[in-house]
Coordinates of C-alpha atoms and ligand atoms in Angstrom, one line a residue:
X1 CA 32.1 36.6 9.9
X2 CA 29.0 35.0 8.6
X3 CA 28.2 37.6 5.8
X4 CA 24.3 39.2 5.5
X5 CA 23.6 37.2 2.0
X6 CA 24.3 33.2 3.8
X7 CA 22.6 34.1 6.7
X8 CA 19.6 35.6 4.4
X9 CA 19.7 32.6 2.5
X10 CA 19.6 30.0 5.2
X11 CA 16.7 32.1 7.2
X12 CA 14.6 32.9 3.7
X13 CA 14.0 31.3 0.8
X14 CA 16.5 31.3 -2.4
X15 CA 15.3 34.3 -4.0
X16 CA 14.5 36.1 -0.9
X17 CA 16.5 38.9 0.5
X18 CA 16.1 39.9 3.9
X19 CA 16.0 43.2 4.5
X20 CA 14.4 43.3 8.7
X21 CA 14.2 41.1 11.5
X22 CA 12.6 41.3 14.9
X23 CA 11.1 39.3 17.8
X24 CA 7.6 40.4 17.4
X25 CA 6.5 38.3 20.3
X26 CA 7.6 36.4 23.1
X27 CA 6.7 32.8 20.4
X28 CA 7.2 34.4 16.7
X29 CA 9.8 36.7 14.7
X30 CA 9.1 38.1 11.5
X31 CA 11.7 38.5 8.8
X32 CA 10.8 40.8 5.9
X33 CA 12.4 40.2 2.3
X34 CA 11.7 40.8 -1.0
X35 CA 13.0 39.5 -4.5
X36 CA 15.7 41.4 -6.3
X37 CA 15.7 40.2 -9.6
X38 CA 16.0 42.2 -12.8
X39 CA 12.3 40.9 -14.6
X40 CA 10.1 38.4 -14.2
X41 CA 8.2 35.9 -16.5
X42 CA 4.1 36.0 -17.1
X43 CA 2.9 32.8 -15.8
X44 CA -0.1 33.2 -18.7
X45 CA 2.2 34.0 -21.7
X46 CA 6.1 33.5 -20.4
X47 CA 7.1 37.0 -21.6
X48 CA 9.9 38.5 -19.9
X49 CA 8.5 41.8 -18.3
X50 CA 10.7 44.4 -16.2
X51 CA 7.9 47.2 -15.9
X52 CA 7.3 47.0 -12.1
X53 CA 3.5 47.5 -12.0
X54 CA 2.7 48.0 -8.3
X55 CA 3.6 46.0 -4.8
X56 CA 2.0 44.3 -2.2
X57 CA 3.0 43.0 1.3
X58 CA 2.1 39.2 1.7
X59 CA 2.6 37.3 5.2
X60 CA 3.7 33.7 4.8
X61 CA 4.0 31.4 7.7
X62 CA 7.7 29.6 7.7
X63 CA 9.1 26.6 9.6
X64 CA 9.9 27.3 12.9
X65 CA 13.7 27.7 14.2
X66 CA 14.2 26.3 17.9
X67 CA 10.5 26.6 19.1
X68 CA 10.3 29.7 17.2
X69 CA 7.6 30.8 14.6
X70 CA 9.0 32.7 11.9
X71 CA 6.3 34.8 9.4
X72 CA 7.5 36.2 6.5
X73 CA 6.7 39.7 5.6
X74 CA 7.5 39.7 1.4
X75 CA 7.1 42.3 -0.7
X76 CA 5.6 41.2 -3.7
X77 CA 5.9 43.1 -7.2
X78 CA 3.7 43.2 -9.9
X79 CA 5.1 43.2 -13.3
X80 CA 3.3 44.3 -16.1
X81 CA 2.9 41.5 -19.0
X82 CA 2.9 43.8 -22.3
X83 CA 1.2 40.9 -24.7
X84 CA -1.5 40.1 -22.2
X85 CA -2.1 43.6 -21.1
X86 CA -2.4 42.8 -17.8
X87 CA -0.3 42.8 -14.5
X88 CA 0.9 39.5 -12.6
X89 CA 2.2 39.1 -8.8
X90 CA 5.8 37.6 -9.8
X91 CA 5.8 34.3 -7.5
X92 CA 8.4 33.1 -4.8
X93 CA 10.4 29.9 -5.1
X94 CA 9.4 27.7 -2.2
X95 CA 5.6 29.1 -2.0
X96 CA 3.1 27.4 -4.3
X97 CA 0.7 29.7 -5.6
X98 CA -2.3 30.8 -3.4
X99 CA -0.8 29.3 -0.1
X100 CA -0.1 31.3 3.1
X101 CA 2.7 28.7 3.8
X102 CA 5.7 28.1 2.4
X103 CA 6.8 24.3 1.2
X104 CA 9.0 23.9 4.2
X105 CA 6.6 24.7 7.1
X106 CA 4.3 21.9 5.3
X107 CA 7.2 19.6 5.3
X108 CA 7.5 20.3 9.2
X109 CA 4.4 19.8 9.9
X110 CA 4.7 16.6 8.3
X111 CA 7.4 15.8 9.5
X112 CA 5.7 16.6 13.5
X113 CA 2.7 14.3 12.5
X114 CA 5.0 11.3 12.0
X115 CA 7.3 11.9 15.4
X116 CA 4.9 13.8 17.7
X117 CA 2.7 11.5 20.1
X118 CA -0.4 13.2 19.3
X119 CA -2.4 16.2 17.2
X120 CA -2.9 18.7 20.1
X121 CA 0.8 18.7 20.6
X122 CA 1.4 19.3 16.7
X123 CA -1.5 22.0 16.7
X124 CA 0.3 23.5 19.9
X125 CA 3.8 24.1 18.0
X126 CA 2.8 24.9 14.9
X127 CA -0.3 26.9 16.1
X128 CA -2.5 25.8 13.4
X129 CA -5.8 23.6 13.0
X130 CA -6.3 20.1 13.2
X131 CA -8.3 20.4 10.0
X132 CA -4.9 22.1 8.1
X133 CA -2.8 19.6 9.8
X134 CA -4.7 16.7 7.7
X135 CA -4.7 18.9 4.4
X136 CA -1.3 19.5 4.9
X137 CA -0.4 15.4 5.7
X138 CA -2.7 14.3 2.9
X139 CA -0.7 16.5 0.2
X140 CA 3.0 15.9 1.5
X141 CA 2.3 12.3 1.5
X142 CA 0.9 12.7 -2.1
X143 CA 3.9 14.3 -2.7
X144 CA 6.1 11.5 -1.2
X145 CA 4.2 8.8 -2.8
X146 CA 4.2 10.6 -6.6
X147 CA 8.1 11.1 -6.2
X148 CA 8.7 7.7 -5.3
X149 CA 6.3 5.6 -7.0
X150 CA 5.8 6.9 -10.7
X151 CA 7.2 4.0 -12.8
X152 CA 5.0 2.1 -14.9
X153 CA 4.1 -1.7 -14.2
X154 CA 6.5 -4.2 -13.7
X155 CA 6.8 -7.1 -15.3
X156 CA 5.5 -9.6 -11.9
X157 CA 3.1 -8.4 -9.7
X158 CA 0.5 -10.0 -7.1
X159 CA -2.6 -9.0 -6.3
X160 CA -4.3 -9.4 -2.7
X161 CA -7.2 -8.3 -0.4
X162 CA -7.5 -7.1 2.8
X163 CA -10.2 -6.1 5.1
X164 CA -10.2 -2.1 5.7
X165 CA -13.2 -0.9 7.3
X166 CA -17.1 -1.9 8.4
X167 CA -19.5 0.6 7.1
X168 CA -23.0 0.6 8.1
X169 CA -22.5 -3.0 8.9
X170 CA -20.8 -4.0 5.7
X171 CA -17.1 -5.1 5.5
X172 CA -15.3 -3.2 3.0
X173 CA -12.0 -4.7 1.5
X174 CA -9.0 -2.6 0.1
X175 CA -6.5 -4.4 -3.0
X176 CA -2.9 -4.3 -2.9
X177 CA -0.9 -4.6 -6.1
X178 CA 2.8 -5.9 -5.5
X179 CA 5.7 -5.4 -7.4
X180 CA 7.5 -8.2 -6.7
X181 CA 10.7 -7.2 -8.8
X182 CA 11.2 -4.2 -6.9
X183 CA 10.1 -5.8 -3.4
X184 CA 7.4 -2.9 -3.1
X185 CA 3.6 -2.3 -2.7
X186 CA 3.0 -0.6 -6.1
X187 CA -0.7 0.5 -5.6
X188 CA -3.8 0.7 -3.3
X189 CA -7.2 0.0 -4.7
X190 CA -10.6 0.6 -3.0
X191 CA -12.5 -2.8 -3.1
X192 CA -11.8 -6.0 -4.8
X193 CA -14.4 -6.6 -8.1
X194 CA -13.3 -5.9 -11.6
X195 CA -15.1 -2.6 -12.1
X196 CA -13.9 -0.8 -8.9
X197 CA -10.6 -1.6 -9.5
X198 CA -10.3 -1.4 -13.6
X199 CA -10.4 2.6 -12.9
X200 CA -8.4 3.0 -10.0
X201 CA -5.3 1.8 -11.6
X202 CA -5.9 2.8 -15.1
X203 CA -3.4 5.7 -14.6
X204 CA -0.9 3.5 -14.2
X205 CA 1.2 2.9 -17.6
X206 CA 2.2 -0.1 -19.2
X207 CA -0.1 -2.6 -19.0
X208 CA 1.2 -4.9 -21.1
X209 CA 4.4 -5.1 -19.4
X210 CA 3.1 -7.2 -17.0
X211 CA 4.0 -11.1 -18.0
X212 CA 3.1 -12.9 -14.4
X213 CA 0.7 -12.2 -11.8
X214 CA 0.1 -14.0 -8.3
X215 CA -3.5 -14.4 -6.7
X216 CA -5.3 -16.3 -4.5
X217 CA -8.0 -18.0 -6.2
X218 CA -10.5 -15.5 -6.6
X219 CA -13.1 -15.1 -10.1
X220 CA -13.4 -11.4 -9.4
X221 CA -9.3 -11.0 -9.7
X222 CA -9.1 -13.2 -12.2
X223 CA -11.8 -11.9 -14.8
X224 CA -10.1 -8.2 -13.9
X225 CA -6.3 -10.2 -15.0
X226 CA -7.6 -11.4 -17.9
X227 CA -8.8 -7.9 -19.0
X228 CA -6.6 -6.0 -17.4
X229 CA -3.3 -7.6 -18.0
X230 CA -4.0 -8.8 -21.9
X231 CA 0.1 -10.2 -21.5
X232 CA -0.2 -11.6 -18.4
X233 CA 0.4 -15.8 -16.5
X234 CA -1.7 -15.8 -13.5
X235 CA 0.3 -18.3 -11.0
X236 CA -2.5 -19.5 -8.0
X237 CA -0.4 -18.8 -5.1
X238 CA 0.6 -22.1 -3.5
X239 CA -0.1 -21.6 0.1
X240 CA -4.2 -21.0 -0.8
X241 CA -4.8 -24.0 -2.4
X242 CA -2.4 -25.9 0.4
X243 CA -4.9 -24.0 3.1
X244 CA -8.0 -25.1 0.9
X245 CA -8.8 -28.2 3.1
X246 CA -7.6 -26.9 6.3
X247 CA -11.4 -25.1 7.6
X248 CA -12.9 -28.7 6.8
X249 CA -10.0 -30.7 8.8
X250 CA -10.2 -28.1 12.0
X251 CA -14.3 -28.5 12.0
X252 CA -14.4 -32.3 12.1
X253 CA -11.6 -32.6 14.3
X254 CA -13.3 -30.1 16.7
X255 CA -16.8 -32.2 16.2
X256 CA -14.2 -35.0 17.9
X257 CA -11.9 -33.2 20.3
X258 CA -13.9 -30.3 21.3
X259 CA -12.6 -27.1 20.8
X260 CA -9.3 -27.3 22.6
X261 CA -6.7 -25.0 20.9
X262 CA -3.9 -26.8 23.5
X263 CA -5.2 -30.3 21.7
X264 CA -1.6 -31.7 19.9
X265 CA -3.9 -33.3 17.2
X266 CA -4.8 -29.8 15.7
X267 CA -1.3 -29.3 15.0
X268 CA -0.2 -32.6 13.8
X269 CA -3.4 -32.7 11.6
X270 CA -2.0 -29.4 9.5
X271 CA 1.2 -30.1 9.6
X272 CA 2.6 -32.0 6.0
X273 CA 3.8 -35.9 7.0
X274 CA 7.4 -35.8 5.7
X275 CA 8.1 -33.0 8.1
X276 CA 6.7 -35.2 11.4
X277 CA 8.9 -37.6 13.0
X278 CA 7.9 -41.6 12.8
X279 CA 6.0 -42.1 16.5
X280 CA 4.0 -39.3 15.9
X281 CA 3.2 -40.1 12.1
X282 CA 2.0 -43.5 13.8
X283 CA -0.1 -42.1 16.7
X284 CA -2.0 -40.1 14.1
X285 CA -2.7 -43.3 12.2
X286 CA -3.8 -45.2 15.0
X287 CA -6.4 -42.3 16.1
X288 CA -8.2 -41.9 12.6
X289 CA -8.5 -45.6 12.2
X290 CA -11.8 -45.1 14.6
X291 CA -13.1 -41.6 12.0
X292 CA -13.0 -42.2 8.7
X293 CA -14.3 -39.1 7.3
X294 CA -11.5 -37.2 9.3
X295 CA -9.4 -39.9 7.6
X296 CA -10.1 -39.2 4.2
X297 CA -9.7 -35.4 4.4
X298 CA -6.5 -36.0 6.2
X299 CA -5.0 -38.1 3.3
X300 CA -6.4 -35.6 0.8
X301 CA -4.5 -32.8 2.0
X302 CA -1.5 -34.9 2.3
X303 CA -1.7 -35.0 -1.3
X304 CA -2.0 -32.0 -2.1
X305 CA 1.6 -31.7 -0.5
X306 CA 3.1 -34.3 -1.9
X307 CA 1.5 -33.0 -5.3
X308 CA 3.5 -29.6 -4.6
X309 CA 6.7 -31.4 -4.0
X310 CA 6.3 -32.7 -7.8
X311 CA 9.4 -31.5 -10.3
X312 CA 9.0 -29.8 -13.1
X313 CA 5.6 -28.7 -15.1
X314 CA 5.6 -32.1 -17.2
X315 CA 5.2 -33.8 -14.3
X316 CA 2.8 -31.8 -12.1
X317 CA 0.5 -31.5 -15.1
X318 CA 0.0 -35.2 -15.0
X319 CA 0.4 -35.6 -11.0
X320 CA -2.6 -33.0 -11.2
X321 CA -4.7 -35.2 -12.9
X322 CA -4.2 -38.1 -10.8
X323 CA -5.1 -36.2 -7.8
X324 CA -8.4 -35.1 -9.6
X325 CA -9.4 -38.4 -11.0
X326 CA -8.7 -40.1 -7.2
X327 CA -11.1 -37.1 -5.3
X328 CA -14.0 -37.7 -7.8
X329 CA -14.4 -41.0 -6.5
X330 CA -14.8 -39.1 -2.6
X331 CA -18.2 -38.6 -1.3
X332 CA -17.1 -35.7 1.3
X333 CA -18.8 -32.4 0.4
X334 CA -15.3 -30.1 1.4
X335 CA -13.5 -32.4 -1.2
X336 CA -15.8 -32.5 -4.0
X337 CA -15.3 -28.8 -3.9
X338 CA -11.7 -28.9 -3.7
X339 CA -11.9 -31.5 -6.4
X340 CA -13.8 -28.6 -8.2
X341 CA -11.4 -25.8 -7.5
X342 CA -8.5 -27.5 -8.8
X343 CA -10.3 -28.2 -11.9
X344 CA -11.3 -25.0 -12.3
X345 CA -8.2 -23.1 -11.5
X346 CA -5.9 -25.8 -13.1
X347 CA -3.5 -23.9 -15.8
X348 CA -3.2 -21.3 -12.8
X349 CA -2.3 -23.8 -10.4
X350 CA 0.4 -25.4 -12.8
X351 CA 1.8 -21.9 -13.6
X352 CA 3.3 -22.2 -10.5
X353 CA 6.1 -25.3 -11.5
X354 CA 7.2 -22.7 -14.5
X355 CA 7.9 -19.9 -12.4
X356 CA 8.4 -20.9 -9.0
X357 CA 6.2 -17.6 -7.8
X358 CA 4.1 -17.1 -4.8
X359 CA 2.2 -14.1 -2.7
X360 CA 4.2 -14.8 0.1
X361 CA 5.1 -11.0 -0.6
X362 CA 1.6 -9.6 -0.9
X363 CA 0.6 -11.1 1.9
X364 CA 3.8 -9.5 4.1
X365 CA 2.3 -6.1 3.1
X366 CA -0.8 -7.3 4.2
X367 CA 0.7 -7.8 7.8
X368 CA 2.3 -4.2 7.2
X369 CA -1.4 -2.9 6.4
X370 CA -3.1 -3.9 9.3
X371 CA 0.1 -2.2 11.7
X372 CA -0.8 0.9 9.8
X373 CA -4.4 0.6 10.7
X374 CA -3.7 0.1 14.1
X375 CA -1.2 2.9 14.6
X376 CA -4.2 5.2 13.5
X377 CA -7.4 3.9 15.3
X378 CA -8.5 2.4 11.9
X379 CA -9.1 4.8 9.0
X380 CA -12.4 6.5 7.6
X381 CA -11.1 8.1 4.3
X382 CA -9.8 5.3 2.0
X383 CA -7.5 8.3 0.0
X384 CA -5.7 8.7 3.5
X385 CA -5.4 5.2 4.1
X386 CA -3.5 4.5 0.8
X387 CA -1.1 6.8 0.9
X388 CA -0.4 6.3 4.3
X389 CA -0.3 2.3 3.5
X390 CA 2.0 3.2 0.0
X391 CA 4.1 5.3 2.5
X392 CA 4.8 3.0 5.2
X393 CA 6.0 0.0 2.6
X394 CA 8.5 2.3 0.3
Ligands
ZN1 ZN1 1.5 37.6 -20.4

């Protein structure tokens, strides 16, 4: 027989002993209990105190069993604290202080909001608001997120942006730090300049850990490195500056084609020459003959993947300045300024053949992001947004 004391335990919380049950509606039951230990601590001055002051009856909402609410009815002592002179309600393990809830109906309602289709049905089983629902989901994520992400920062991380909301017209941009060691989104920060972000992550320990960090080529994220990461190689993630030409190749070969997305050209145009087969290598040849401008950005891009293909750090650091000195002599506005960012961004760029390292990573998260904004009709509080984000990619 299943004695009183497991069943007790397994209906009420550790230190609870149930002394009463019954069905006190057709939807709820209530189970009264009370704590049976010998003294209790002051939670002002941790002295031991036995002297049972007073008691008072406190109803606490549990999880329900099989459809079926279950409040607690708990006697609560009072103890008497000699050194502070004063009494104290002893507290209940599994009931945080001042809530009418215990720790285990939050975690169900939690756990509802992930699996149930919508909040009317999660409102409807737990009979509570819509407004406790999202207290309740902000702090068990917060919960989650602390337990699972509280390590300092890793030694190679990558920094992106992505677009979050559009507020009175304005597009507002969220920053995801990676950590690429442990294949994980490490943090959310609202917006994507230096200031905004310097404060958002400075609870984070162990700056100086960090030794590498991927970016696209942005000044804002790369003044906030420098500062922010004293220790840290920035590495200019290859597949930016390999897109850098691509707007400028699409818009003169739509000024030509007309906007056909079926057109074969716009393919064969982005797509790097060792990877196309001899005819069509040929037929591309024999079309830009008749638009040299097209032509020129064409064969720029080309080298910038054949630059990319170069061996070692030596070698790109020289093949780099090759490909600068031959685009200054271009008179092409898209490649003067791609002349211009690879001048600018050069150590980053290089970084690259040391380390190997890309966003490829960040940018994953960033496909994971906008999923997570879907699944929730876009997001108007950015604090909800990150944990859910930080939730969905641990
Ligand atoms: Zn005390």
């Amino acid at each position: 027989m299943l004695s009183h004391s497991r069943l007790s335990r397994f209906m009420m919380l550790p230190e609870v002993q149930l002394t009463a049950w019954k069905q006190s509606s057709a939807f709820e039951s209530t189970a009264q209990g009370k704590k049976t230990s010998g003294f209790e601590v002051c939670p002002k001055c941790a002295t031991p105190s036995s002297v049972v002051y007073d008691h008072r009856f406190v109803k606490i909402r549990d999880a329900p069993v099989r459809g079926n609410g279950i409040l607690l009815r708990l006697k609560k002592r009072r103890f008497f604290c000699k050194t502070c002179k004063k009494p104290f309600t002893e507290p209940v393990d599994g009931i945080r202080k001042s809530h009418r809830t215990t720790a285990r109906f939050r975690r169900s309602v939690l756990w509802a909001a992930e699996n149930f289709s919508d909040l009317k049905s999660v409102r409807r089983a737990y009979r509570c608001s819509s407004g406790f629902i999202y207290t309740v989901l902000f702090e068990q994520l917060d919960l989650r997120v602390k337990s699972k992400i509280n390590y300092p920062w890793p030694t190679t991380i990558g920094i992106d942006e992505h677009f979050f909301t559009r507020r009175r017209g304005r597009a507002e941009f969220v920053t995801v730090f990676t950590d690429h060691k442990n294949k994980r989104l490490r943090e959310v920060a609202f917006g994507k300049t230096k200031d905004e972000l310097k404060y958002q992550v400075a609870n984070v320990e162990g700056r100086e850990n960090v030794k590498h960090v991927t970016l696209d080529m942005s000044d804002s994220y790369r003044s906030f490195v420098k500062e922010f990461f004293p220790n840290a190689q920035m590495i200019a993630d290859k597949f930016h500056v390999l897109r850098l030409l691509t707007p400028a190749i699409n818009k003169a070969r739509v000024a030509i084609t007309g906007d056909k997305r079926k057109s074969p050209l716009r393919w064969l145009l982005l797509k790097p020459r060792y990877k196309l087969k001899y005819f069509e290598r040929d037929a591309i040849d024999r079309w830009l003959i008749d638009y040299p401008e097209l032509k020129e950005l064409y064969w720029a891009r080309e080298a910038l993947f054949t630059f990319y293909r170069t061996k070692g750090s030596e070698r790109a650091s020289r093949a780099l300045i090759r490909l600068t000195d031959h685009l200054a002599h271009s008179k092409i506005k898209a490649i003067k300024t791609l002349r211009r960012t690879l001048v600018n961004w050069r150590n980053e760029i290089l970084n690259y053949f040391k380390t190997g390292l890309t966003n490829a990573r960040t940018e994953g998260f960033n496909n994971v992001a906008k999923l997570v904004q879907k699944r929730a009709y876009g997001y108007t509080s950015f604090e909800n947004y990150r944990l859910r984000l930080l939730n969905a990619c641990c």
